XYZ file of C-alpha atoms in Angstrom:
540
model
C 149.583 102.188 109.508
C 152.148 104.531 108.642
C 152.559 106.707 105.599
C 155.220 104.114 103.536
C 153.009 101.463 104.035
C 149.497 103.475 103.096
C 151.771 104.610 99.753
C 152.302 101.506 98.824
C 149.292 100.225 98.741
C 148.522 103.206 96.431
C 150.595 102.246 94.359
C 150.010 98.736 94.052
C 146.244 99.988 93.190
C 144.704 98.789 96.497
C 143.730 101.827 97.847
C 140.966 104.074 96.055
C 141.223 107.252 97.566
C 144.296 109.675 96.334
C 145.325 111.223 99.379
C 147.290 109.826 102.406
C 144.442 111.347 104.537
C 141.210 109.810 102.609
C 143.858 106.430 102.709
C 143.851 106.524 106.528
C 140.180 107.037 106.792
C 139.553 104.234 104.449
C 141.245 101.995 106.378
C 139.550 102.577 109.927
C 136.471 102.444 107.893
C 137.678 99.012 107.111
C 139.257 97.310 110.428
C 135.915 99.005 112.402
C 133.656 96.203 109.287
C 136.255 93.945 110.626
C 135.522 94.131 113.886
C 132.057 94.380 113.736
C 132.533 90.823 111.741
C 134.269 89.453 114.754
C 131.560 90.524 116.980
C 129.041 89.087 114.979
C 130.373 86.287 114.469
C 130.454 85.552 117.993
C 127.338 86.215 119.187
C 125.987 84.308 115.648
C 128.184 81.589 116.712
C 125.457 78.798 117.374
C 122.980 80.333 114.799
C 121.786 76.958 112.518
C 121.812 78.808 108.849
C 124.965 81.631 109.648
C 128.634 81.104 110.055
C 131.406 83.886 109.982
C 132.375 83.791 106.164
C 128.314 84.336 105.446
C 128.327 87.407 108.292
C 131.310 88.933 106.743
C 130.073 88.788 103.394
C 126.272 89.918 104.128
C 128.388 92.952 106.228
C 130.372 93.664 102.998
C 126.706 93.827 100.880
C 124.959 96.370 103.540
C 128.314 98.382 103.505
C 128.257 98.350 99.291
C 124.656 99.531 99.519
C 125.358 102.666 102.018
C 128.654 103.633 99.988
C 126.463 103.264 96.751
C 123.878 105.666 98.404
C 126.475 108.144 99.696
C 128.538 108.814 96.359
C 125.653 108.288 94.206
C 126.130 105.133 93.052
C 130.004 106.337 91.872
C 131.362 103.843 94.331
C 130.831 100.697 96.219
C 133.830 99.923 98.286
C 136.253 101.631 100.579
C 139.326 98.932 98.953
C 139.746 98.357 95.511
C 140.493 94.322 95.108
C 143.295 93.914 93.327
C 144.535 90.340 92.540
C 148.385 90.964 93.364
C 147.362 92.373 96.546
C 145.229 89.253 97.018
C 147.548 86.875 96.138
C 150.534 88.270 97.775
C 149.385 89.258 101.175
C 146.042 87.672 101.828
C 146.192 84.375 100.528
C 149.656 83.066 102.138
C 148.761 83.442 105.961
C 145.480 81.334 104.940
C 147.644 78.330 103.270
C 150.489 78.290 105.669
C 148.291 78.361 108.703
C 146.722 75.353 107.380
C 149.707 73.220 106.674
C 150.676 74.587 110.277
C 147.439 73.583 112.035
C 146.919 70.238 109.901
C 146.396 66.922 111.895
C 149.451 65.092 109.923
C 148.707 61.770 111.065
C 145.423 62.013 109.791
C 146.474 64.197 106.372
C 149.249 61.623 105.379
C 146.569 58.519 106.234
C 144.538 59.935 103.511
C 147.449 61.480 101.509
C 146.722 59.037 97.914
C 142.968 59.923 99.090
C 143.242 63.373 99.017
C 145.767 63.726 96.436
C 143.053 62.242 94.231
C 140.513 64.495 95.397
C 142.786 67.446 94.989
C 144.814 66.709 91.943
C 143.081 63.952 89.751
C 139.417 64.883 90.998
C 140.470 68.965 89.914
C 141.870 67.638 86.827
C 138.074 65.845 85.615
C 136.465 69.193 86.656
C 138.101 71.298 84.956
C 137.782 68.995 81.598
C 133.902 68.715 82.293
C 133.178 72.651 82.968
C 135.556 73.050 80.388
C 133.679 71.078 77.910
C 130.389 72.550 78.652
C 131.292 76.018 78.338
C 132.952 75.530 75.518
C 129.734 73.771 73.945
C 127.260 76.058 75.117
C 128.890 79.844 75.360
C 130.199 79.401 71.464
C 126.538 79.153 70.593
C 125.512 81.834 73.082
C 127.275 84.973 71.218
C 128.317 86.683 74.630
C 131.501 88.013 73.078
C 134.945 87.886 71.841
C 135.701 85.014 74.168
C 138.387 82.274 72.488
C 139.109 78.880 73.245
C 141.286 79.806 75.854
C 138.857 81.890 78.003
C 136.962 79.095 77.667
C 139.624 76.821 78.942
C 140.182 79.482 82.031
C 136.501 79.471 82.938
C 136.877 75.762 83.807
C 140.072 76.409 85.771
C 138.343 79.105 87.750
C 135.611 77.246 88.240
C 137.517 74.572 89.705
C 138.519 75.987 92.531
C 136.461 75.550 95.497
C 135.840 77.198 98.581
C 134.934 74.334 101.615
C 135.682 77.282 104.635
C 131.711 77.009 105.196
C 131.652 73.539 105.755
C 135.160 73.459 107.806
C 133.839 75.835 110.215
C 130.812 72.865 111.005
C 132.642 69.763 110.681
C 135.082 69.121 113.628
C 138.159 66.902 112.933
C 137.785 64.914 116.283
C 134.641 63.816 116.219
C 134.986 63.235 112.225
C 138.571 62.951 111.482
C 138.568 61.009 108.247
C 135.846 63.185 106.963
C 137.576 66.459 108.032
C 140.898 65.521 106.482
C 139.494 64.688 103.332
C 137.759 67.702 103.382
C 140.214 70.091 104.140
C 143.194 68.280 102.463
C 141.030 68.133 99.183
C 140.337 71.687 99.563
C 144.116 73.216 99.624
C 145.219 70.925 97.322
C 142.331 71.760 94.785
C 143.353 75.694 95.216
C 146.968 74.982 94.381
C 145.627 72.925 91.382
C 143.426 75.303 90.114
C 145.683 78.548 89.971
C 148.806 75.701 88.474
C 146.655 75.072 85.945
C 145.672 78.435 85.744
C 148.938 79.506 85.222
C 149.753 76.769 83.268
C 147.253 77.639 80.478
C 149.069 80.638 79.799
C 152.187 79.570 78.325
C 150.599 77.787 75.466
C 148.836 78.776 72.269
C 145.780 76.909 72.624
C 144.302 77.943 69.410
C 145.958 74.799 68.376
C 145.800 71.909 70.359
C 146.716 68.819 69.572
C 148.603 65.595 71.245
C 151.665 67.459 71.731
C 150.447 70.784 73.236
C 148.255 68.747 75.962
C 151.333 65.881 76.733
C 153.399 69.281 76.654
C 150.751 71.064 79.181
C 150.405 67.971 81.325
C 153.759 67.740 82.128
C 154.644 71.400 82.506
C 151.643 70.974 85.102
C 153.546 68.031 86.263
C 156.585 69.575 86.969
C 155.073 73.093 88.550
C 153.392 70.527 91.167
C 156.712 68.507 92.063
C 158.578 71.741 91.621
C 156.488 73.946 94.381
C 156.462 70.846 96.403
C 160.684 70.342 97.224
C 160.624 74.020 97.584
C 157.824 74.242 100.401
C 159.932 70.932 101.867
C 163.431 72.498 101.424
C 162.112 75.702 103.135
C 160.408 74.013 106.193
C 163.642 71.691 106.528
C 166.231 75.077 106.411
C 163.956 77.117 108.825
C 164.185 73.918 111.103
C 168.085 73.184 110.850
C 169.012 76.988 111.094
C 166.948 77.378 114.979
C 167.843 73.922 115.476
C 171.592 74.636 115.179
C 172.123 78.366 116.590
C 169.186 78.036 119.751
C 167.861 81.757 119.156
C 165.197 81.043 121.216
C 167.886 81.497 124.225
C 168.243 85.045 123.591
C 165.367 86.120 122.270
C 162.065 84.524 121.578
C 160.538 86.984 119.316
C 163.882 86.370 116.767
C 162.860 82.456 116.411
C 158.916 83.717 115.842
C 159.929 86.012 113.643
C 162.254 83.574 111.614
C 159.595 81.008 111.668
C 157.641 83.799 109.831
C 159.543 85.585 107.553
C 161.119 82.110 106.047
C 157.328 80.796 105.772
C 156.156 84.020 103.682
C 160.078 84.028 101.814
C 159.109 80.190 100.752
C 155.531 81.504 99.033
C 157.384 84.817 97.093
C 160.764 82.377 96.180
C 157.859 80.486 94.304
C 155.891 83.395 92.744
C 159.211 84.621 91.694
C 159.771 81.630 89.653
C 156.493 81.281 88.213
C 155.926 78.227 90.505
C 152.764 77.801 92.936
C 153.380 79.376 96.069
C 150.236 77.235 97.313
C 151.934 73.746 97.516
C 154.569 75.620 98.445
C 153.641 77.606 101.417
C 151.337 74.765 102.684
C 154.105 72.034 102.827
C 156.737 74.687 104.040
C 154.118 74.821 106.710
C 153.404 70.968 107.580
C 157.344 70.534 107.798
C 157.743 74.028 110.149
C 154.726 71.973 112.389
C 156.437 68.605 112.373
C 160.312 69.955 112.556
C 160.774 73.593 113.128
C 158.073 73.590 116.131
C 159.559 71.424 118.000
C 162.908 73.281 118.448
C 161.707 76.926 119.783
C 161.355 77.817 123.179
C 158.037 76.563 124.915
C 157.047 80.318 124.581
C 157.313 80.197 120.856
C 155.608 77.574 120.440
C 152.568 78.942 121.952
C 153.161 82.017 120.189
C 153.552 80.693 116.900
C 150.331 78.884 117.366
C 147.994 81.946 118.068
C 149.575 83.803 115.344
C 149.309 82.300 112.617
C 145.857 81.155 113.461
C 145.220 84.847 113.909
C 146.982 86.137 110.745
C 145.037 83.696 108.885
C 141.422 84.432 110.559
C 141.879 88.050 110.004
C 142.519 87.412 105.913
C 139.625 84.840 105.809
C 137.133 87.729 107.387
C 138.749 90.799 105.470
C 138.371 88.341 101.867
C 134.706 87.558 102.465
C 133.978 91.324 103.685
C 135.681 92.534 100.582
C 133.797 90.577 98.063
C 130.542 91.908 99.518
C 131.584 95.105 98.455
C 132.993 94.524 95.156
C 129.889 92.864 94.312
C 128.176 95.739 93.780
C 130.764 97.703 92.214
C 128.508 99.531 89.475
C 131.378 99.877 86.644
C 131.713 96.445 86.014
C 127.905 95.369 85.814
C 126.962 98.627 83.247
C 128.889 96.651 80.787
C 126.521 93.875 80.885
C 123.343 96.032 81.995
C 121.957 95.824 78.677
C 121.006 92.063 78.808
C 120.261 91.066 82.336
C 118.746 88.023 80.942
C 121.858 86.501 79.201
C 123.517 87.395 82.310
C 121.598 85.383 84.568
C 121.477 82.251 82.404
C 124.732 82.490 81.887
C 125.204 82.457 85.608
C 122.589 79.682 85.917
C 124.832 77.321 83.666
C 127.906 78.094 85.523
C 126.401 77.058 88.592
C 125.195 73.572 86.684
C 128.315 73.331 85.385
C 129.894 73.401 89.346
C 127.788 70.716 90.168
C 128.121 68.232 87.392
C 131.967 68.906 87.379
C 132.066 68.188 91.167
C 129.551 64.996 90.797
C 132.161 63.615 87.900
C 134.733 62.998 90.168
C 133.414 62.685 93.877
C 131.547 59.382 93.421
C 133.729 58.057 90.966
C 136.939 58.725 92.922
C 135.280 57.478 96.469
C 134.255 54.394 95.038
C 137.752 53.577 93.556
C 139.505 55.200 96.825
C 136.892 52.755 98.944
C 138.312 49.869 96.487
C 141.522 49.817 98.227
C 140.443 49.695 101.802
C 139.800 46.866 104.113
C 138.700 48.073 107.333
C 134.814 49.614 107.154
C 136.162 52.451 109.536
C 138.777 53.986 106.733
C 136.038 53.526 103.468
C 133.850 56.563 102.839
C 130.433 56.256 103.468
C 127.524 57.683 100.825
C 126.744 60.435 103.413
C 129.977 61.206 103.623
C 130.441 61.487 99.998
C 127.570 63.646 99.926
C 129.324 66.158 102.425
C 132.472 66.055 100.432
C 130.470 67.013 97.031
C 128.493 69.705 98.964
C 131.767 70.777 100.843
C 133.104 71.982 96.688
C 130.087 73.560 95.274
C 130.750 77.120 97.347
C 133.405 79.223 95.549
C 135.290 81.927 96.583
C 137.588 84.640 96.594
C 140.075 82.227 94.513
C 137.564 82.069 91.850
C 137.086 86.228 91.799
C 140.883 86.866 91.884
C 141.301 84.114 88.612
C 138.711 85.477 86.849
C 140.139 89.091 87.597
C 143.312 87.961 85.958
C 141.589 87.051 82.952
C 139.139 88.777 81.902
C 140.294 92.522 82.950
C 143.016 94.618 82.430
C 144.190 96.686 85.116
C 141.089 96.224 86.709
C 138.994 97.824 83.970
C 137.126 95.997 81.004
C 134.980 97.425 78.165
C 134.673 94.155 76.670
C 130.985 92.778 76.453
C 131.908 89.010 77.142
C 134.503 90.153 79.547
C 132.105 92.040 81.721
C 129.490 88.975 81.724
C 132.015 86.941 82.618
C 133.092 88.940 85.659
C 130.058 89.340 86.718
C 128.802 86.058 86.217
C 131.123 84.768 88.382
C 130.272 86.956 91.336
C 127.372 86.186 90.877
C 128.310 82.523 90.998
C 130.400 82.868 94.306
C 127.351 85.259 96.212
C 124.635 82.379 95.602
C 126.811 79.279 96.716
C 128.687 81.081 99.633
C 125.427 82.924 100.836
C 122.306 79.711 100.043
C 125.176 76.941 100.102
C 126.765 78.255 103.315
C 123.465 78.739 104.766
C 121.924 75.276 104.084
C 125.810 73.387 105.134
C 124.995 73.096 108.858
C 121.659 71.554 108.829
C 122.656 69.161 105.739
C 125.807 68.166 107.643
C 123.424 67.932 110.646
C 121.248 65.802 108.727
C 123.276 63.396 107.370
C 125.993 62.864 110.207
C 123.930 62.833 113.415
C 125.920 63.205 116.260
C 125.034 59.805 117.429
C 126.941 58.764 114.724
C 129.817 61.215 114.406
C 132.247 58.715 116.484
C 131.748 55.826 114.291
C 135.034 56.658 112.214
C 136.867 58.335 114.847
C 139.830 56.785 116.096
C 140.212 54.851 119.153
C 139.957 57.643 122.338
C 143.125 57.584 124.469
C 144.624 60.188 127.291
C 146.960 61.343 124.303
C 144.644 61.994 121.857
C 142.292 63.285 124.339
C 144.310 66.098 125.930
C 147.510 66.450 123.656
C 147.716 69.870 121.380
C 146.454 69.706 117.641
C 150.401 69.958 116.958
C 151.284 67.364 118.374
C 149.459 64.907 117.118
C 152.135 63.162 114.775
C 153.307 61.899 117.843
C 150.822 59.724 118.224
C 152.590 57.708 115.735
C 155.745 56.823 118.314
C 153.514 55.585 120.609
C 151.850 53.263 118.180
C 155.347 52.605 117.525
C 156.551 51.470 120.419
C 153.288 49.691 121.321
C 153.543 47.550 118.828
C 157.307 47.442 118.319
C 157.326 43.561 119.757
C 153.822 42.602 116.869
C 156.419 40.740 114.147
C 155.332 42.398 110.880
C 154.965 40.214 107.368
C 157.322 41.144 104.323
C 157.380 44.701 103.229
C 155.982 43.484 99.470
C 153.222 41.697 101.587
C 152.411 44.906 103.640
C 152.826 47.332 100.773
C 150.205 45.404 98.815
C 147.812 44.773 101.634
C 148.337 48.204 103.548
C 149.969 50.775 101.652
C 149.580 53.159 103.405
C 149.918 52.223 106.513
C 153.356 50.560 104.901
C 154.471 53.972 103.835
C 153.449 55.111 106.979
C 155.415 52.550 108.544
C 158.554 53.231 106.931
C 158.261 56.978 106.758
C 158.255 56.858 110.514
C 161.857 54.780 110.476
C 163.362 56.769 108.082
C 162.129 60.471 110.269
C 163.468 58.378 113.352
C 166.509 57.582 112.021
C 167.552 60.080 110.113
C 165.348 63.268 109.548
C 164.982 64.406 113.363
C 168.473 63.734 114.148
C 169.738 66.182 111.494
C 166.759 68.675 111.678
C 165.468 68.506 114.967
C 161.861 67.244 116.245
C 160.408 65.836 119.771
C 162.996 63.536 121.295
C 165.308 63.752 118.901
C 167.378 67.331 119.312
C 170.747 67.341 121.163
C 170.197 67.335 125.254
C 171.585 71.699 126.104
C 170.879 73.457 129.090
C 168.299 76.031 128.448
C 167.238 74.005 124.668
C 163.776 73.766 123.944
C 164.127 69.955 124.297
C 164.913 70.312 128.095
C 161.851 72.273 128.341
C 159.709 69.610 126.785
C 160.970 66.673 128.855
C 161.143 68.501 132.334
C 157.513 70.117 131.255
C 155.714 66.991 130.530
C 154.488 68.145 126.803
C-alpha cells in the first residue's frame, strides 16, 4: 500500500496510528488476521457449530484481548471503524457481488415474495421495535434519548445479517428457500439504511398524518429512485462494451470498466443522498444478465472470481473488525457505572429482534402462500422457521447505523449514547456468535437432506452443468420448449399466474427489444473476434 493511499486513510480517520510507519505496520498486522481467517476457515470448513463470519469474529475478540494487554487497556484495535470508510469501500463489493452472483430466474420467481420480505416485512419491524423501545426506554431513564433515537433504534435494528445461514443453505438443493433468503436479506439492508436516512430529514418531534404520508413517500421515491439508477448504470456499462468491443484489445480495459462503472453507480447514489444499496445490487443483476455476456470469454471468467473475491475479502475483514471494536474500552467506561441497565437493555433489544421478525415472517408467508397453486412454490412451516432464524443475527450494518447516530466523530460522552452503542454490540456479538453457531444444526434439523430436493426444480443437463451466470438462460429453453403449448388470455394468465405472466412477457420484451440494443447471449451482432463468436464456437 503506498504512502497516498495509507494518508488517506488517515485522514478519513481509519487509521489509528499517526505515522506512515506505525500505518504500514498496522496494516500487515491486519491482512496477516486476514489470512489467518482464511486458513481457518478452511480447515473449520465442515465443523457443525463454526462458519467463517463466527472464525473471523472470535479472531477479532482474541486479537482485542492481546492489544488490550499490550497498551494497557489504552487500545483494542489496530483499525479504527469508521462508518464512511465502511460504507464507501467495504459495503459495495458485498452488494454488487450479490446482484452479480444472483440466480435471476430464481430471484425474479420470487421477486413480489421477496419484495415483501424485504420492503413491507422491514417496514412492520421497524414499527414494532420501534414501538417497544419507545414504550419501554422512556420509562427506563437511560438518557437524553428523543423520539427520534428512538425511531433510529428500530431502523437499526431492522437490518439483518443472514451471511451465517447463506454460507449453510445451498441454492441448488434449496432454491426457493435460498432466494428468499438471500433476496430478503439485500433488500432488507437497502431498506433499513433508506429509512435510516430517511428519518433524518424530518422533525419528528411532531408527527402527525402529514409528516408520516410525507416520510412514506420520500421513502417511496429514494427506493424507485436508487432503483432506475442501478438499471440505467448496468444498461450503459452494457451498451458502451457492447458497441466499441474493448475486449479485442485488451481484456483487462472491459474488467476494469465493468468495475469502475459498478462502484461509479453506488457513489452517483451516495452523492445524491439516494441508496447506493438498490443501486449497486441492480447495477449488478443487469451487468450479470447484459454486460456479461458481451466481454471476451476471458473476462468473463475474470469478472467472476473477482468480484467474488473482492466481496469475500470485505465480508472477513467486517466480521474481524467488529471483534476488535467490541472491546474498545472508551466507549463501554461511559456506561461502566451501571452494567445492569446495560445488559437489560441489551436483553430487550434482542426481544425486540425477535418479536419484530415474528410480526412479519408468518404473517407475510401465509399471505405470499395465498397466491400460489402449485405445493412446490408455497413455503413450508420449516421453511418459515429458517427464514425467521435466517434475520435474528445482525451485523456490521447495524454497528455502522448506530455509529451514525449516536456518536460524533466517533466519540460520545453522552450516558444514553454510550448504552446505546454498546448495547448494540452487544446485540450483534450474541446473535452472530450463539445464532451463527446453532444455524447449521437447526437448518440440519429441520431440512433433512432427504428432503432438500422436494422444492428444487426439475434436474436437467443445463441446470446440472451450466455456470451460476447463466442460469437466466434457462428461461429460452423453456421458451422454446413450450413455444408450440397455446397459452390462455393474458388477463386469464395474469390472474392465475402472475408471475409466471410477468415472467412470460418480460422474456418477449428482453427478446425483442432489450438484447438487441444492449447486448446478451444470442442476441449481439455476429464480428469476427466478438465475444458472441466465442460463445457459439465454444459451446457455453
Amino acid at each position: 500500500m503506498g504512502p497516498g493511499v495509507v494518508a488517506h486513510l488517515v485522514r478519513l480517520g481509519v487509521l489509528s496510528s499517526t505515522s506512515d510507519h506505525a500505518s504500514v505496520v498496522s496494516i500487515n498486522l491486519f491482512v496477516t488476521l486476514l489470512c489467518a481467517c482464511i486458513v481457518l476457515g478452511h480447515l473449520l470448513e465442515e465443523n457443525r457449530w463454526v462458519n467463517e463470519s463466527i472464525t473471523a469474529l472470535i479472531i477479532g475478540l482474541c486479537t482485542g484481548v492481546v492489544i488490550l494487554l499490550t497498551t494497557k487497556g489504552k487500545s483494542s484495535h489496530i483499525l479504527v471503524f469508521s462508518e464512511d470508510f465502511f460504507f464507501i469501500y467495504l459495503l459495495p463489493p458485498i452488494i454488487f457481488n450479490a446482484g452479480f452472483q444472483v440466480k435471476k430466474k430464481q430471484f425474479f420467481r420470487n421477486f413480489m415474495t421477496i419484495t415483501l420480505f424485504g420492503a413491507v416485512g422491514t417496514m412492520i419491524s421497524f414499527f414494532t421495535i420501534s414501538a417497544g423501545a419507545i414504550a419501554i426506554f422512556s420509562r427506563m431513564n437511560i438518557g437524553t434519548l428523543d423520539v427520534g433515537d428512538f425511531l433510529a433504534i428500530g431502523a437499526i435494528f431492522s437490518a439483518t445479517d443472514s451471511v451465517c445461514t447463506l454460507q449453510v443453505l445451498n441454492q441448488d438443493e434449496t432454491p426457493l428457500l435460498y432466494s428468499l433468503v438471500f433476496g430478503e436479506g439485500v433488500v432488507n439492508d437497502a431498506t433499513s439504511v433508506v429509512l435510516f436516512n430517511a428519518l433524518q430529514n424530518f422533525d419528528l418531534n411532531k408527527i402527525d398524518v402529514a409528516v408520516v404520508l410525507k416520510f412514506l413517500g420520500n421513502f417511496c421515491y429514494l427506493f424507485l429512485t436508487s432503483t432506475f439508477l442501478g438499471v440505467f448504470s448496468g444498461l450503459l456499462s452494457a451498451y458502451i462494451i457492447k458497441k466499441l468491443y474493448i475486449g479485442r484489445h485488451s481484456t483487462d480495459r472491459e474488467v476494469a470498466l465493468m468495475m469502475l462503472m459498478a462502484y461509479l453507480s453506488y457513489m452517483l447514489a451516495e452523492l445524491s443522498d439516494l441508496s447506493g444499496i438498490l443501486t449497486v445490487f441492480f447495477c449488478g443483476i443487469v451487468m450479470s444478465h447484459y454486460t456479461w455476456h458481451n466481454v471476451t470469454e476471458s473476462s468473463r471468467v475474470t469478472t467472476k472470481h473477482a468480484f467474488a473475491t473482492l466481496s469475500f475479502i470485505s465480508e472477513t475483514f467486517l466480521f474481524l473488525y467488529v471483534g476488535m471494536d467490541a472491546l474498545d474500552i472508551e466507549k463501554w467506561k461511559f456506561a461502566s457505572d451501571s452494567p445492569g441497565k446495560s445488559i437489560g437493555i441489551s436483553s430487550i433489544l434482542l426481544g425486540l429482534v425477535l418479536v419484530g421478525r415474528a410480526a412479519f415472517v408468518f404473517p407475510l408467508s401465509f399471505l405470499s402462500n395465498l397466491t400460489k397453486k402449485e405445493p412446490s412454490e408455497k413455503i413450508t412451516w420449516r421453511q418459515q422457521i429458517v427464514i425467521w432464524w435466517a434475520g435474528l443475527m445482525r451485523g456490521a450494518v447495524s454497528i455502522a447505523l448506530a455509529y451514525n447516530q449516536f456518536t460524533r466523530f466517533r466519540h460520545t460522552q453522552l450516558h444514553g449514547n454510550a448504552i446505546m452503542i454498546t448495547s448494540t454490540i452487544t446485540v450483534v456479538l450474541f446473535s452472530t456468535m450463539v445464532f451463527g453457531m446453532m444455524t447449521k444444526p437447526l437448518i440440519r434439523l429441520l431440512l433433512p437432506a432427504s428432503s432438500h430436493t422436494v422444492h428444487s426444480e426439475p434436474s436437467s443437463p443445463k441446470s446440472l452443468h451450466s455456470p451460476l451466470l447463466t442460469s437466466m438462460q434457462g428461461s429460452d429453453l423453456e421458451t422454446a420448449s413450450h413455444s408450440h403449448i397455446v397459452r390462455p388470455s393474458s388477463l386469464r394468465m395474469l390472474l392465475s399466474k402472475p408471475t409466471h405472466t410477468v415472467h412470460y412477457y418480460w422474456r418477449k420484451f428482453d427478446n425483442a427489444l432489450m438484447r438487441p440494443m444492449f447486448g446478451g447471449r444470442g442476441f449481439v451482432p455476429f464480428s469476427p473476434g466478438s465475444p458472441t463468436e466465442q460463445s457459439v464456437h465454444g459451446g457455453r
